[in-house]
């Protein structure tokens, strides 16, 4: 039975109880009015009828017995009223009450109750007809009239039964519909739950994939960054540049996939900061300039002068949209031009409405292709033989970003005539001044530069960069023009200091131009030459070319890379403010002076990431302790947490992850007292919020940007209020006293520039050079006598590179000549060159030997007592670090030396430390096994 029908029965049953009891006083009033019987008797009969039903209701509720009794009792009410109105004119009117109470039984939705009520009514009339005929029909008893009444009663009963059935059927249908709705609702909830679980699983999968991919990308970009700081020849620098570009491209692809996932879930958050719109567009044009030039395309930029110089918004996301549309325009255009038009279409308050238009003269699109253009993973040409690559996500992501910036994007295209993509974004105008390019040293001011490039866009970009550094640049588009300008300026006595020479040019290319420069008798002094190229140039360079080319700059030209090269090629004059090591190494991200020397804890389980981070942090000016998981981090903080200024915490680690480790640390150390910065490959906003919820102060996404790392540390580190002069940790930048003022034949100022102004590192390089190549003449002769020509060539090549880095030009030239002869298997005259090399290198070896510290084979005496247990634990940790060949072993040895009381000078001079500085882990392990530092040192220290 339908539950809704039962609820209606229950309500009617309760109402009927009150109705029957209400008849009791009614009967008393009728008896008193018509004086048909005593009032008490009438009320007693009414009470009996009401009580019969009431007791059934209380005991059985809406059960059939209650319903059947109710139908009889209800008919008894008008029957008794007939008796009470005997002889009264209203007696016949009481017959109408039969039909009323009979209709009430429909509320039971029970056929049997209606039939019983109709039967009781008919029997009542028949009984009265034969027993008390004049009570029903005062004139005379009339069977025909009784029969007519019975027919009417039956008809009413049938109508009520039909209505009751229809109502019940309607309730049944409603019940079935309700059940179906409930089932469908449950199914829908299950499907929604499944979709949410699927979405969560997808998000977790993408997050994990992002983490796994970003970890090796972090290694690629991190080591590329570190290698670019080291002395490299042009070929090596070109290799590293290509490696870095490949890593950045892979990272961009991963970010596209993650951006699409975030946009799909509505979780992509836009940042807001000041940026120069014109510089941002120029940087994106530079990224496609070489591809456009290869197709002979002209890129025309038109920017409305009314657009504010500095705007507030998400520069990275806006650049993403511009680059996507611009690269598509270049990709799908074979000839003609690409026009970028930027104009301000409205301004209200502080908001500027900026509209961008990128028009090309390419292949165009049909209306059908345009309809699906902003659909995920869809391209205009989706065939397996399509000419153009891509994932089909770029325009979808661009549309989502633009709409999130409060704008729109649309396309207008005609096949074979080209396409025009337009989009509008809303940005806030800023009153901040334009941020200048990175600082330069004074020698770049007024630098006379000749830019040789057949690509007008590339020439203009380089000219704009140099102009902001106050360098004087002339622009030419070919090799003959460059030679003419060089000759003219040489005759005028105003020769160029620098030539930025493009390699791939029509007619006379860059190398041919360089050869003509070398053979030109009008040029008494050749300017410094930097080769600019977007291609692999290694195989095309001869040894002569490598000596003539000072550096190779890869396209697209990055201002920071160009600045680094210029700082190395044109250092400030000795004695000027720009010649200080700090100035030379200004391009390395470092902390403020008042923040350097503090100790931070690096928690990272990946050995490669750990080594990269240690190098970056030490360059920044802090000392680093390492932990390989969250459990070790908690133990280190518990033992000596007061000495840490901050913690850099990886999130995903074995044993105990970074989230749980942070929660444990926060039980004893507040965020104000000990900042914790997340280092994670997860790029999701949920991950950031999870880190913040655990108690972390900030979040850095891998691959780690060195400048962002330093900026974040600078934001959270606190300068010591009253530093302890006796226990102050030395700055990461060594003092100039680590080297003498002069050390011929080494050119110390040039060497310092190459090593970013680090005297300690320069000293180690010189000493290691002497240790490695002290007997290079004998080694080369022995290899040649053994006919190991290839090995001899490798040794000569290595010497050429290292000697060049240490400014030993004659040694480098001799090694290069030996390498060239051996490469061509031309052995005649090689031994004479080897002898000349041994004579030429001898003064350098002798000078380097003068830098060697005098150390005895016994461990240095400790200056102060230490805890033997602590020193032993550090010794064991040092052994493990060396076994893992970890860069952190150097810091481990410093910690061990400090624990055993060794002076800083003794630590630097120790053979184990020297081996670790050379990354010679085998020698370091051998020295440790041989007793450097032996456990006797601990005993001496504790005595």
XYZ file of C-alpha atoms in Angstrom, residues 378-827:
450
model
C 41.287 19.554 -31.854
C 43.228 21.045 -34.747
C 42.227 22.383 -38.140
C 44.194 19.561 -39.768
C 43.865 16.416 -37.656
C 44.989 13.902 -40.300
C 47.902 11.588 -39.644
C 49.813 13.286 -42.476
C 49.265 16.792 -41.154
C 52.074 19.249 -41.827
C 52.059 21.055 -38.503
C 52.640 19.674 -35.007
C 50.999 20.543 -31.714
C 48.735 19.084 -29.061
C 45.560 21.014 -29.864
C 45.501 22.549 -26.378
C 47.034 25.960 -27.031
C 43.924 27.815 -28.197
C 41.736 26.141 -25.577
C 44.065 27.266 -22.791
C 44.326 30.728 -24.348
C 40.532 31.067 -24.434
C 40.230 30.009 -20.803
C 42.953 32.439 -19.682
C 41.466 35.353 -21.631
C 37.981 34.719 -20.249
C 39.382 34.512 -16.735
C 40.941 37.941 -17.355
C 37.452 39.278 -18.040
C 37.773 39.266 -21.817
C 36.957 37.376 -24.989
C 38.720 35.789 -27.958
C 37.520 35.283 -31.526
C 38.821 34.463 -34.982
C 38.095 35.721 -38.471
C 39.636 33.650 -41.243
C 39.378 33.032 -44.980
C 41.012 30.047 -46.705
C 44.246 30.950 -48.536
C 43.994 34.594 -47.392
C 44.992 34.304 -43.748
C 43.547 34.554 -40.252
C 43.080 37.233 -37.651
C 42.840 36.318 -33.994
C 41.567 39.033 -31.673
C 41.235 38.987 -27.922
C 40.520 41.488 -25.181
C 41.644 41.510 -21.567
C 41.081 43.886 -18.672
C 44.190 45.073 -16.834
C 44.761 47.685 -14.177
C 46.972 50.688 -14.832
C 49.945 51.098 -12.492
C 51.781 54.211 -11.387
C 55.023 52.282 -10.794
C 58.034 53.131 -13.003
C 59.365 50.676 -15.578
C 61.743 48.167 -14.004
C 65.233 48.563 -15.486
C 67.225 45.719 -16.952
C 69.760 44.045 -14.625
C 72.598 46.285 -13.551
C 75.795 46.489 -15.581
C 79.322 47.508 -14.748
C 80.622 50.897 -15.777
C 82.632 49.632 -18.732
C 79.461 48.903 -20.712
C 78.590 52.585 -20.736
C 79.599 53.924 -24.137
C 80.645 50.496 -25.393
C 80.950 50.677 -29.212
C 79.088 47.732 -30.702
C 78.443 46.596 -34.262
C 75.381 44.359 -34.661
C 75.467 42.249 -37.832
C 72.221 40.392 -38.544
C 70.086 40.110 -41.663
C 66.923 39.758 -39.550
C 65.604 43.301 -38.932
C 63.514 42.212 -35.950
C 66.555 40.622 -34.267
C 68.635 43.741 -34.954
C 66.003 45.982 -33.399
C 65.645 43.769 -30.326
C 69.399 43.697 -29.676
C 69.634 47.430 -30.302
C 66.876 48.091 -27.742
C 68.672 45.949 -25.155
C 72.021 47.647 -25.693
C 70.446 51.104 -25.673
C 69.085 50.527 -22.182
C 72.682 49.810 -21.078
C 73.937 53.055 -22.666
C 75.994 51.116 -25.224
C 76.482 52.679 -28.685
C 75.291 50.245 -31.350
C 75.408 50.429 -35.144
C 73.254 48.032 -37.147
C 74.082 46.372 -40.473
C 72.414 43.515 -42.321
C 75.268 41.725 -44.116
C 78.921 40.742 -43.937
C 80.168 43.206 -46.581
C 78.418 46.074 -44.783
C 80.049 44.982 -41.528
C 83.522 44.944 -43.106
C 82.926 48.387 -44.556
C 81.857 49.770 -41.169
C 84.834 48.151 -39.417
C 87.282 49.660 -41.920
C 85.651 53.068 -41.719
C 85.712 53.208 -37.937
C 89.316 51.931 -37.841
C 90.444 54.742 -40.171
C 88.636 57.297 -38.003
C 90.415 56.003 -34.911
C 87.162 54.912 -33.303
C 87.274 51.112 -33.648
C 84.471 48.937 -32.388
C 84.873 47.204 -29.044
C 82.444 44.415 -29.835
C 80.912 42.728 -32.877
C 77.697 40.743 -32.415
C 77.783 38.600 -35.538
C 74.928 36.419 -36.794
C 76.070 33.104 -38.260
C 73.370 32.298 -40.822
C 73.184 35.164 -43.288
C 72.629 35.110 -47.052
C 75.665 35.699 -49.215
C 78.551 36.047 -46.776
C 77.703 34.219 -43.566
C 79.081 34.967 -40.121
C 82.105 32.658 -40.317
C 83.101 33.992 -43.712
C 82.771 37.521 -42.369
C 84.973 36.559 -39.415
C 87.651 35.149 -41.763
C 87.599 38.359 -43.805
C 87.982 40.360 -40.608
C 91.054 38.324 -39.641
C 92.693 38.793 -43.026
C 91.815 42.476 -43.405
C 95.035 44.494 -43.231
C 93.111 47.667 -42.413
C 92.094 46.284 -39.022
C 95.028 46.671 -36.647
C 93.046 45.331 -33.717
C 90.139 42.933 -34.066
C 87.157 43.696 -31.834
C 85.794 41.107 -29.449
C 83.503 38.873 -31.482
C 80.399 37.101 -30.206
C 78.708 34.712 -32.620
C 74.901 34.727 -32.492
C 73.056 31.674 -33.738
C 69.901 29.642 -33.329
C 71.553 26.551 -34.808
C 74.233 24.056 -33.863
C 77.536 25.658 -34.796
C 79.993 23.185 -33.270
C 80.859 21.134 -36.339
C 81.333 24.246 -38.479
C 83.953 25.784 -36.164
C 87.641 25.192 -36.694
C 90.242 25.668 -33.974
C 91.092 28.999 -35.565
C 87.459 30.045 -35.361
C 87.194 29.002 -31.732
C 90.158 31.131 -30.818
C 88.701 34.125 -32.662
C 85.204 33.801 -31.224
C 85.012 34.982 -27.625
C 81.542 33.589 -26.942
C 78.489 32.076 -28.599
C 75.090 33.624 -27.842
C 72.050 31.561 -28.659
C 68.856 32.944 -30.141
C 66.414 34.090 -29.012
C 68.684 36.564 -27.277
C 68.022 36.729 -23.562
C 69.081 40.065 -21.987
C 70.419 38.320 -18.894
C 72.566 35.895 -20.922
C 73.923 38.757 -23.032
C 74.665 40.728 -19.884
C 76.549 37.801 -18.330
C 78.689 37.456 -21.433
C 79.432 41.181 -21.575
C 80.386 41.225 -17.901
C 82.925 38.492 -18.597
C 84.247 40.032 -21.796
C 84.329 43.659 -20.584
C 85.069 43.704 -16.853
C 85.555 46.972 -14.995
C 89.123 48.285 -14.867
C 91.287 47.258 -11.944
C 90.864 49.567 -9.017
C 87.461 50.816 -10.101
C 84.363 50.038 -8.065
C 83.271 47.589 -10.682
C 86.324 45.389 -10.230
C 85.399 44.016 -6.850
C 84.454 40.348 -6.650
C 80.977 41.262 -5.472
C 80.468 43.439 -8.525
C 81.813 40.819 -10.890
C 79.473 38.211 -9.451
C 76.495 40.564 -9.322
C 74.586 38.386 -11.767
C 74.537 35.480 -9.300
C 71.433 35.646 -7.080
C 72.598 36.347 -3.532
C 71.080 37.374 -0.254
C 71.567 40.758 1.329
C 74.774 41.116 3.284
C 72.935 41.181 6.619
C 71.242 37.840 5.840
C 74.292 35.894 4.690
C 76.047 33.318 6.802
C 72.894 31.905 8.388
C 72.260 28.169 8.456
C 69.299 26.569 6.691
C 68.121 22.976 6.679
C 67.517 21.415 3.253
C 65.168 18.402 3.346
C 65.295 16.549 0.010
C 65.339 12.820 -0.719
C 66.568 13.090 -4.322
C 70.368 13.230 -4.405
C 70.510 15.219 -7.649
C 68.046 17.825 -6.452
C 69.938 17.983 -3.168
C 73.246 18.715 -4.882
C 71.722 21.429 -7.057
C 70.004 23.093 -4.112
C 73.169 22.980 -1.990
C 75.158 24.753 -4.701
C 72.478 27.403 -5.231
C 72.117 28.036 -1.507
C 75.841 28.255 -0.890
C 76.165 30.708 -3.774
C 73.336 32.697 -2.221
C 75.389 33.062 0.966
C 73.951 30.580 3.466
C 75.307 27.451 5.064
C 73.382 24.271 4.441
C 72.572 21.188 6.488
C 70.897 18.322 4.654
C 68.282 15.736 5.621
C 67.032 13.011 3.299
C 63.496 12.665 4.662
C 61.056 14.235 7.060
C 62.078 12.002 9.957
C 65.709 13.097 9.746
C 64.556 16.702 9.512
C 62.513 16.386 12.713
C 65.482 14.823 14.495
C 67.843 17.582 13.356
C 65.408 20.297 14.434
C 64.936 18.575 17.780
C 68.703 18.374 18.355
C 69.737 21.794 17.107
C 66.764 23.570 15.647
C 67.680 26.866 17.283
C 70.583 27.187 14.848
C 68.411 27.053 11.741
C 67.153 30.268 10.187
C 64.796 28.446 7.800
C 63.902 25.016 6.422
C 63.521 24.161 2.736
C 61.200 21.156 2.755
C 60.473 18.734 -0.070
C 56.916 17.392 0.147
C 56.993 13.893 -1.329
C 59.573 11.795 0.536
C 59.881 8.273 1.988
C 59.715 7.507 5.709
C 57.945 10.770 6.540
C 56.751 13.271 3.936
C 57.181 17.023 4.178
C 53.589 17.666 5.262
C 53.804 15.388 8.283
C 57.307 16.625 9.121
C 56.043 20.212 9.092
C 53.175 19.300 11.425
C 55.626 17.665 13.831
C 57.987 20.658 13.763
C 55.111 23.090 14.265
C 54.319 21.410 17.585
C 57.464 23.000 19.024
C 58.422 25.794 16.608
C 56.087 28.478 15.294
C 55.994 29.736 11.717
C 57.294 33.086 12.932
C 60.190 31.466 14.754
C 61.251 28.972 12.056
C 60.020 29.557 8.493
C 59.420 26.412 6.420
C 59.389 26.771 2.636
C 58.006 23.975 0.474
C 60.129 22.730 -2.424
C 57.904 20.517 -4.531
C 57.419 19.363 -8.101
C 53.641 19.514 -7.609
C 52.298 22.585 -9.382
C 48.674 22.333 -8.242
C 46.984 24.985 -6.146
C 45.639 22.202 -3.912
C 49.230 21.255 -3.118
C 50.046 24.835 -2.166
C 47.040 25.015 0.126
C 47.935 21.648 1.659
C 51.413 22.975 2.432
C 50.026 26.155 3.974
C 47.474 24.181 6.000
C 50.291 22.046 7.442
C 52.076 25.180 8.661
C 54.499 26.052 5.849
C 55.242 29.704 5.166
C 55.803 29.647 1.416
C 55.892 27.414 -1.643
C 58.454 27.104 -4.469
C 57.712 24.895 -7.451
C 60.395 22.770 -9.078
C 62.385 23.201 -11.245
C 63.786 25.781 -8.850
C 64.441 29.228 -10.281
C 67.604 30.463 -8.479
C 66.376 34.051 -8.333
C 62.978 33.025 -7.008
C 64.702 30.864 -4.390
C 66.816 33.785 -3.194
C 63.868 36.196 -3.257
C 61.794 33.770 -1.183
C 64.588 33.259 1.348
C 65.132 36.999 1.548
C 61.439 37.416 2.329
C 61.515 35.034 5.298
C 65.031 35.182 6.737
C 65.631 37.637 9.572
C 68.848 39.521 10.087
C 70.515 38.672 13.426
C 69.877 41.415 15.961
C 73.164 41.047 17.887
C 75.477 38.738 15.978
C 78.119 36.990 18.010
C 81.489 38.071 16.680
C 83.152 34.991 17.998
C 80.793 32.509 16.490
C 79.734 34.313 13.363
C 79.525 32.075 10.330
C 81.632 33.381 7.452
C 79.908 34.655 4.339
C 79.620 32.394 1.351
C 81.746 34.870 -0.637
C 85.411 34.248 0.167
C 87.615 37.164 1.010
C 90.103 38.543 -1.501
C 92.942 37.514 0.827
C 92.644 33.911 -0.389
C 94.806 34.925 -3.387
C 97.867 37.121 -3.779
C 97.555 40.354 -5.725
C 99.551 38.891 -8.626
C 100.460 35.366 -9.657
C 102.193 35.363 -13.055
C 101.705 33.808 -15.518
C 98.099 33.535 -14.297
C 95.861 36.535 -15.054
C 94.103 36.631 -11.685
C 91.585 39.434 -12.476
C 90.365 37.557 -15.558
C 90.193 34.279 -13.657
C 88.142 35.940 -10.908
C 85.703 37.213 -13.503
C 85.287 33.713 -14.896
C 84.507 32.238 -11.468
C 82.035 34.965 -10.515
C 84.422 36.723 -8.133
C 85.178 33.729 -5.863
C 88.859 33.851 -4.809
C 88.572 30.577 -2.912
C 87.284 28.786 -5.992
C 89.958 30.399 -8.188
C 92.637 29.215 -5.801
C 91.323 25.661 -5.835
C 91.174 25.663 -9.640
C 94.782 26.820 -9.902
C 96.012 24.278 -7.356
C 94.027 21.487 -9.015
C 95.448 22.543 -12.382
C 98.958 22.071 -11.037
C 98.131 18.707 -9.498
C 96.501 17.463 -12.705
C 98.897 18.770 -15.354
C 102.245 18.986 -13.514
C 103.617 16.136 -15.655
C 101.517 16.712 -18.760
C 104.619 16.713 -20.999
C 105.694 13.308 -19.714
C 102.134 11.992 -19.907
C 101.677 13.072 -23.533
C 105.059 11.645 -24.536
C 104.231 8.335 -22.879
C 100.868 8.138 -24.615
C 102.429 8.882 -27.988
C 105.154 6.262 -27.473
C 102.378 3.773 -26.637
C 100.575 4.898 -29.832
C 97.511 5.911 -27.826
C 96.866 8.862 -30.069
C 93.189 9.212 -29.173
C 93.938 9.371 -25.440
C 96.679 11.914 -26.062
C 94.250 14.017 -28.081
C 91.745 13.949 -25.234
C 94.417 15.030 -22.748
C 95.487 17.887 -25.027
C 91.865 18.943 -25.486
C 91.273 18.964 -21.735
C 94.432 20.992 -21.135
C 93.457 23.463 -23.864
C 90.090 24.100 -22.220
C 91.370 24.388 -18.649
C 94.352 26.528 -19.586
C 92.070 28.846 -21.523
C 89.818 29.189 -18.495
C 92.862 30.091 -16.372
C 94.010 32.690 -18.938
C 97.144 30.706 -19.899
C 96.792 31.598 -23.558
C 100.162 30.270 -24.739
C 99.611 26.938 -22.998
C 96.104 26.753 -24.466
C 97.375 27.538 -27.975
C 100.088 24.874 -27.800
C 97.582 22.312 -26.497
C 95.194 23.281 -29.322
C 97.913 22.787 -31.944
C 98.749 19.383 -30.489
C 95.072 18.422 -30.456
C 94.608 19.543 -34.077
C 97.590 17.514 -35.302
C 96.508 14.430 -33.393
C 92.943 14.792 -34.706
C 94.324 14.590 -38.257
C 96.711 11.776 -37.236
C 99.601 14.051 -38.189
C 102.358 12.985 -35.755
